[in-house]
mmCIF file of C-alpha atoms in Angstrom:
data_model
loop_
_atom_site.group_PDB
_atom_site.id
_atom_site.type_symbol
_atom_site.label_atom_id
_atom_site.label_comp_id
_atom_site.label_asym_id
_atom_site.label_seq_id
_atom_site.Cartn_x
_atom_site.Cartn_y
_atom_site.Cartn_z
ATOM 1 C CA GLU A 1 80.599 129.662 137.264
ATOM 2 C CA ALA A 2 84.193 128.370 136.788
ATOM 3 C CA GLY A 3 84.848 126.268 133.802
ATOM 4 C CA VAL A 4 87.193 123.166 133.466
ATOM 5 C CA THR A 5 90.673 123.870 134.464
ATOM 6 C CA GLN A 6 93.789 121.993 133.624
ATOM 7 C CA SER A 7 97.369 122.167 134.794
ATOM 8 C CA PRO A 8 100.163 122.826 133.718
ATOM 9 C CA THR A 9 99.374 124.694 130.524
ATOM 10 C CA HIS A 10 102.635 123.646 129.010
ATOM 11 C CA LEU A 11 104.969 120.577 129.903
ATOM 12 C CA ILE A 12 108.161 119.779 128.321
ATOM 13 C CA LYS A 13 109.577 116.305 128.976
ATOM 14 C CA THR A 14 112.318 114.087 127.478
ATOM 15 C CA ARG A 15 111.771 110.680 125.878
ATOM 16 C CA GLY A 16 111.369 107.954 128.628
ATOM 17 C CA GLN A 17 110.231 110.392 131.322
ATOM 18 C CA GLN A 18 106.768 110.380 133.050
ATOM 19 C CA ALA A 19 104.203 113.174 132.669
ATOM 20 C CA THR A 20 101.246 114.062 135.065
ATOM 21 C CA LEU A 21 98.555 116.173 133.744
ATOM 22 C CA ARG A 22 95.650 117.467 136.118
ATOM 23 C CA CYS A 23 92.075 118.436 135.521
ATOM 24 C CA SER A 24 89.256 120.015 137.676
ATOM 25 C CA PRO A 25 85.965 119.705 136.479
ATOM 26 C CA ILE A 26 83.108 122.118 136.469
ATOM 27 C CA SER A 27 81.607 122.167 140.175
ATOM 28 C CA GLY A 28 78.807 119.441 140.290
ATOM 29 C CA HIS A 29 80.021 117.463 137.229
ATOM 30 C CA THR A 30 81.087 113.973 138.091
ATOM 31 C CA SER A 31 82.144 112.667 134.737
ATOM 32 C CA VAL A 32 85.727 113.432 133.384
ATOM 33 C CA TYR A 33 87.003 112.698 129.857
ATOM 34 C CA TRP A 34 90.460 112.721 128.559
ATOM 35 C CA TYR A 35 91.376 113.270 124.816
ATOM 36 C CA GLN A 36 94.515 113.466 122.853
ATOM 37 C CA GLN A 37 94.814 115.941 119.965
ATOM 38 C CA ALA A 38 98.022 115.570 118.000
ATOM 39 C CA LEU A 39 98.967 118.294 115.640
ATOM 40 C CA GLY A 40 96.736 118.019 112.464
ATOM 41 C CA LEU A 41 94.783 115.130 113.893
ATOM 42 C CA GLY A 42 91.453 114.978 115.311
ATOM 43 C CA LEU A 43 90.286 114.229 118.822
ATOM 44 C CA GLN A 44 91.122 110.771 120.040
ATOM 45 C CA PHE A 45 89.490 109.569 123.035
ATOM 46 C CA LEU A 46 91.744 108.354 126.012
ATOM 47 C CA LEU A 47 89.824 107.661 129.225
ATOM 48 C CA TRP A 48 86.540 108.256 130.698
ATOM 49 C CA TYR A 49 86.137 108.474 134.687
ATOM 50 C CA ASP A 50 82.818 108.727 136.607
ATOM 51 C CA GLU A 51 82.366 108.574 140.319
ATOM 52 C CA GLY A 52 85.891 107.602 140.876
ATOM 53 C CA GLU A 53 85.708 104.612 138.469
ATOM 54 C CA GLU A 54 87.285 104.150 135.039
ATOM 55 C CA ARG A 55 84.336 103.568 132.706
ATOM 56 C CA ASN A 56 86.117 103.222 129.444
ATOM 57 C CA ARG A 57 89.403 103.680 127.630
ATOM 58 C CA GLY A 58 90.471 104.285 124.048
ATOM 59 C CA ASN A 59 92.890 102.535 121.837
ATOM 60 C CA PHE A 60 96.028 103.564 123.674
ATOM 61 C CA PRO A 61 98.789 101.467 125.414
ATOM 62 C CA PRO A 62 98.652 100.818 129.176
ATOM 63 C CA ARG A 63 101.394 103.384 129.794
ATOM 64 C CA PHE A 64 98.499 105.857 129.683
ATOM 65 C CA SER A 65 96.536 105.776 132.953
ATOM 66 C CA GLY A 66 94.690 107.952 135.171
ATOM 67 C CA ARG A 67 92.461 108.333 138.225
ATOM 68 C CA GLN A 68 89.712 110.333 139.472
ATOM 69 C CA PHE A 69 89.754 111.634 143.220
ATOM 70 C CA PRO A 70 86.796 111.868 145.599
ATOM 71 C CA ASN A 71 86.480 115.568 144.735
ATOM 72 C CA TYR A 72 85.982 114.308 141.038
ATOM 73 C CA SER A 73 89.229 116.022 139.884
ATOM 74 C CA SER A 74 91.392 113.774 137.685
ATOM 75 C CA GLU A 75 94.977 112.905 136.870
ATOM 76 C CA LEU A 76 96.349 111.597 133.630
ATOM 77 C CA ASN A 77 99.758 109.853 133.839
ATOM 78 C CA VAL A 78 101.810 108.958 130.853
ATOM 79 C CA ASN A 79 104.845 106.755 131.469
ATOM 80 C CA ALA A 80 107.770 105.959 129.344
ATOM 81 C CA LEU A 81 107.072 108.969 127.070
ATOM 82 C CA GLU A 82 107.711 108.668 123.434
ATOM 83 C CA LEU A 83 108.086 111.539 120.908
ATOM 84 C CA GLU A 84 104.801 110.643 119.256
ATOM 85 C CA ASP A 85 103.029 111.502 122.794
ATOM 86 C CA SER A 86 103.627 115.244 121.958
ATOM 87 C CA ALA A 87 99.958 116.694 121.724
ATOM 88 C CA LEU A 88 97.417 118.795 123.228
ATOM 89 C CA TYR A 89 95.585 116.804 126.017
ATOM 90 C CA LEU A 90 92.140 117.926 126.710
ATOM 91 C CA CYS A 91 89.968 117.176 129.674
ATOM 92 C CA ALA A 92 86.166 117.551 129.540
ATOM 93 C CA SER A 93 83.503 117.164 132.058
ATOM 94 C CA SER A 94 79.874 116.438 132.223
ATOM 95 C CA PHE A 95 77.112 116.690 134.752
ATOM 96 C CA VAL A 96 75.486 113.346 133.720
ATOM 97 C CA THR A 97 77.599 110.600 132.799
ATOM 98 C CA GLY A 98 78.076 109.399 129.062
ATOM 99 C CA GLY A 99 75.824 111.286 126.775
ATOM 100 C CA ASP A 100 75.491 114.629 128.456
ATOM 101 C CA THR A 101 77.061 117.791 127.086
ATOM 102 C CA GLN A 102 80.942 117.847 127.570
ATOM 103 C CA TYR A 103 82.666 120.921 128.469
ATOM 104 C CA PHE A 104 86.412 121.214 127.725
ATOM 105 C CA GLY A 105 89.177 122.832 129.554
ATOM 106 C CA PRO A 106 92.015 124.724 127.900
ATOM 107 C CA GLY A 107 94.281 121.728 127.546
ATOM 108 C CA THR A 108 97.931 120.938 128.313
ATOM 109 C CA ARG A 109 100.383 121.020 125.551
ATOM 110 C CA LEU A 110 102.986 118.262 126.197
ATOM 111 C CA THR A 111 106.052 118.355 124.265
ATOM 112 C CA VAL A 112 108.501 115.320 124.399
ATOM 113 C CA LEU A 113 112.000 115.991 123.152
ATOM 114 C CA ASP B 1 76.754 108.099 115.834
ATOM 115 C CA ALA B 2 75.822 109.519 112.505
ATOM 116 C CA LYS B 3 78.326 111.049 110.085
ATOM 117 C CA THR B 4 78.263 114.704 109.244
ATOM 118 C CA THR B 5 79.436 116.714 106.318
ATOM 119 C CA GLN B 6 80.654 120.211 106.532
ATOM 120 C CA PRO B 7 82.285 122.667 103.975
ATOM 121 C CA THR B 8 86.090 122.872 104.525
ATOM 122 C CA SER B 9 86.057 126.701 104.848
ATOM 123 C CA MET B 10 84.016 129.832 104.857
ATOM 124 C CA ASP B 11 84.575 133.556 105.025
ATOM 125 C CA CYS B 12 82.209 136.177 106.566
ATOM 126 C CA ALA B 13 82.516 139.812 106.968
ATOM 127 C CA GLU B 14 82.706 141.233 110.342
ATOM 128 C CA GLY B 15 79.340 142.379 111.830
ATOM 129 C CA ARG B 16 77.351 140.001 109.368
ATOM 130 C CA ALA B 17 75.633 136.944 110.059
ATOM 131 C CA ALA B 18 77.765 133.663 109.667
ATOM 132 C CA ASN B 19 75.652 130.704 108.529
ATOM 133 C CA LEU B 20 77.540 127.367 108.862
ATOM 134 C CA PRO B 21 75.676 124.380 107.215
ATOM 135 C CA CYS B 22 75.882 120.767 108.240
ATOM 136 C CA ASN B 23 74.528 117.706 106.610
ATOM 137 C CA HIS B 24 73.651 114.610 108.707
ATOM 138 C CA SER B 25 71.354 112.700 106.460
ATOM 139 C CA THR B 26 71.836 109.336 108.476
ATOM 140 C CA ILE B 27 70.711 110.935 111.816
ATOM 141 C CA SER B 28 68.479 108.658 113.849
ATOM 142 C CA GLY B 29 65.499 109.703 115.846
ATOM 143 C CA ASN B 30 67.184 109.941 119.313
ATOM 144 C CA GLU B 31 70.438 111.692 118.169
ATOM 145 C CA TYR B 32 71.252 115.268 118.965
ATOM 146 C CA VAL B 33 73.045 117.911 116.779
ATOM 147 C CA TYR B 34 75.965 119.489 118.679
ATOM 148 C CA TRP B 35 78.198 122.323 117.607
ATOM 149 C CA TYR B 36 81.510 122.993 119.120
ATOM 150 C CA ARG B 37 84.332 125.301 118.019
ATOM 151 C CA GLN B 38 88.036 125.444 118.394
ATOM 152 C CA ILE B 39 90.244 128.494 118.344
ATOM 153 C CA HIS B 40 93.777 127.725 117.302
ATOM 154 C CA SER B 41 95.372 125.423 120.069
ATOM 155 C CA GLN B 42 92.764 126.019 122.637
ATOM 156 C CA GLY B 43 90.133 123.515 124.116
ATOM 157 C CA PRO B 44 87.049 123.085 122.123
ATOM 158 C CA GLN B 45 84.156 125.310 123.231
ATOM 159 C CA TYR B 46 80.679 124.074 123.398
ATOM 160 C CA ILE B 47 78.168 126.324 121.415
ATOM 161 C CA ILE B 48 74.778 124.811 121.304
ATOM 162 C CA HIS B 49 72.777 121.570 120.701
ATOM 163 C CA GLY B 50 69.390 120.536 119.563
ATOM 164 C CA LEU B 51 67.241 117.651 118.809
ATOM 165 C CA LYS B 52 64.259 118.756 116.654
ATOM 166 C CA ASN B 53 63.290 122.377 117.489
ATOM 167 C CA ASN B 54 65.407 125.397 116.530
ATOM 168 C CA GLU B 55 67.518 126.619 119.537
ATOM 169 C CA THR B 56 68.891 129.869 120.500
ATOM 170 C CA ASN B 57 71.287 130.871 123.224
ATOM 171 C CA GLU B 58 73.780 133.820 124.008
ATOM 172 C CA MET B 59 76.198 132.637 121.371
ATOM 173 C CA ALA B 60 74.277 131.451 118.542
ATOM 174 C CA SER B 61 71.168 129.958 116.906
ATOM 175 C CA LEU B 62 70.761 126.309 115.689
ATOM 176 C CA ILE B 63 68.181 125.732 112.791
ATOM 177 C CA ILE B 64 67.292 122.007 112.171
ATOM 178 C CA THR B 65 65.388 121.016 109.028
ATOM 179 C CA GLU B 66 62.096 119.474 109.611
ATOM 180 C CA ASP B 67 63.496 116.177 108.194
ATOM 181 C CA ARG B 68 66.497 116.626 110.576
ATOM 182 C CA LYS B 69 68.872 115.627 107.709
ATOM 183 C CA SER B 70 70.665 119.022 107.855
ATOM 184 C CA SER B 71 71.145 121.990 110.168
ATOM 185 C CA THR B 72 72.683 125.499 110.265
ATOM 186 C CA LEU B 73 74.638 127.259 112.908
ATOM 187 C CA ILE B 74 73.990 131.113 112.824
ATOM 188 C CA LEU B 75 76.238 133.553 114.593
ATOM 189 C CA PRO B 76 74.209 136.679 114.297
ATOM 190 C CA HIS B 77 76.872 139.271 114.234
ATOM 191 C CA ALA B 78 80.387 137.801 113.581
ATOM 192 C CA THR B 79 83.409 139.286 115.171
ATOM 193 C CA LEU B 80 87.025 138.645 114.685
ATOM 194 C CA ARG B 81 87.054 136.517 117.814
ATOM 195 C CA ASP B 82 84.675 133.987 116.022
ATOM 196 C CA THR B 83 87.492 132.985 113.693
ATOM 197 C CA ALA B 84 87.677 129.278 114.479
ATOM 198 C CA VAL B 85 87.199 125.709 113.280
ATOM 199 C CA TYR B 86 83.559 124.899 113.821
ATOM 200 C CA TYR B 87 82.577 121.203 114.402
ATOM 201 C CA CYS B 88 79.182 119.745 113.912
ATOM 202 C CA ILE B 89 78.643 116.408 115.558
ATOM 203 C CA VAL B 90 75.670 113.970 115.899
ATOM 204 C CA ARG B 91 75.421 111.969 119.055
ATOM 205 C CA GLY B 92 73.000 110.052 121.226
ATOM 206 C CA SER B 93 72.045 111.112 124.830
ATOM 207 C CA GLY B 94 72.746 107.629 126.506
ATOM 208 C CA ALA B 95 75.788 106.321 128.485
ATOM 209 C CA GLY B 96 77.026 104.708 125.199
ATOM 210 C CA SER B 97 77.639 108.114 123.614
ATOM 211 C CA TYR B 98 80.410 109.117 126.010
ATOM 212 C CA GLN B 99 83.119 109.511 123.101
ATOM 213 C CA LEU B 100 83.127 112.841 121.124
ATOM 214 C CA THR B 101 84.365 112.236 117.591
ATOM 215 C CA PHE B 102 85.152 115.399 115.633
ATOM 216 C CA GLY B 103 85.400 115.591 111.807
ATOM 217 C CA LYS B 104 87.509 118.075 109.970
ATOM 218 C CA GLY B 105 84.965 120.887 110.632
ATOM 219 C CA THR B 106 84.553 124.159 108.814
ATOM 220 C CA LYS B 107 87.359 126.888 109.207
ATOM 221 C CA LEU B 108 85.497 130.206 109.492
ATOM 222 C CA SER B 109 87.543 133.283 108.812
ATOM 223 C CA VAL B 110 85.795 136.491 109.800
ATOM 224 C CA ILE B 111 87.119 139.326 107.634
ATOM 225 C CA PRO B 112 87.599 142.912 108.941
#
């Protein structure tokens, strides 16, 4: 069974640009979660999608947004990139929404220059 | 979700069992104990979880004390590839427990 996949593996952008990160959940999983992990910091919850709807978002500015497609894959968009947005962005999926076990993808390393 | 306490670091000889402790004295009756690990700069990997009874899967065993205030993750035959940061978390099972919060975890170093 294929795990959660994320693309691209690495992404280099300059300040002010936009970044788009993609995630495909495990087959059969309908919930997708996005987290940010900055160097030396813990996991910070970004967004939660289920059945195409945004269920909740963490304490991040509106320039962090995303969506979930009918096939349950998801996209995270970060507009007006700032240097401090440099981090590992992790996507996780679960079979049942909310409290079920979350399985993580390998992450996308975003570097903002 | 209840808070957890883990040692900062541990060493284990290759081939020996690695026993990673976790204290969660404020755990409530419907909260599960979860273990994840993260190898440097990779996504966290789910290992195992349990509520009351001991659990075992192909990766590890989870021993939860009878009062549920602490638990131990056991890797039966540690290899160099098990070197990682191990996170113990406590969380409920309802929709309100959607957000995972990792503490500092235990950095396990497997020594040849």
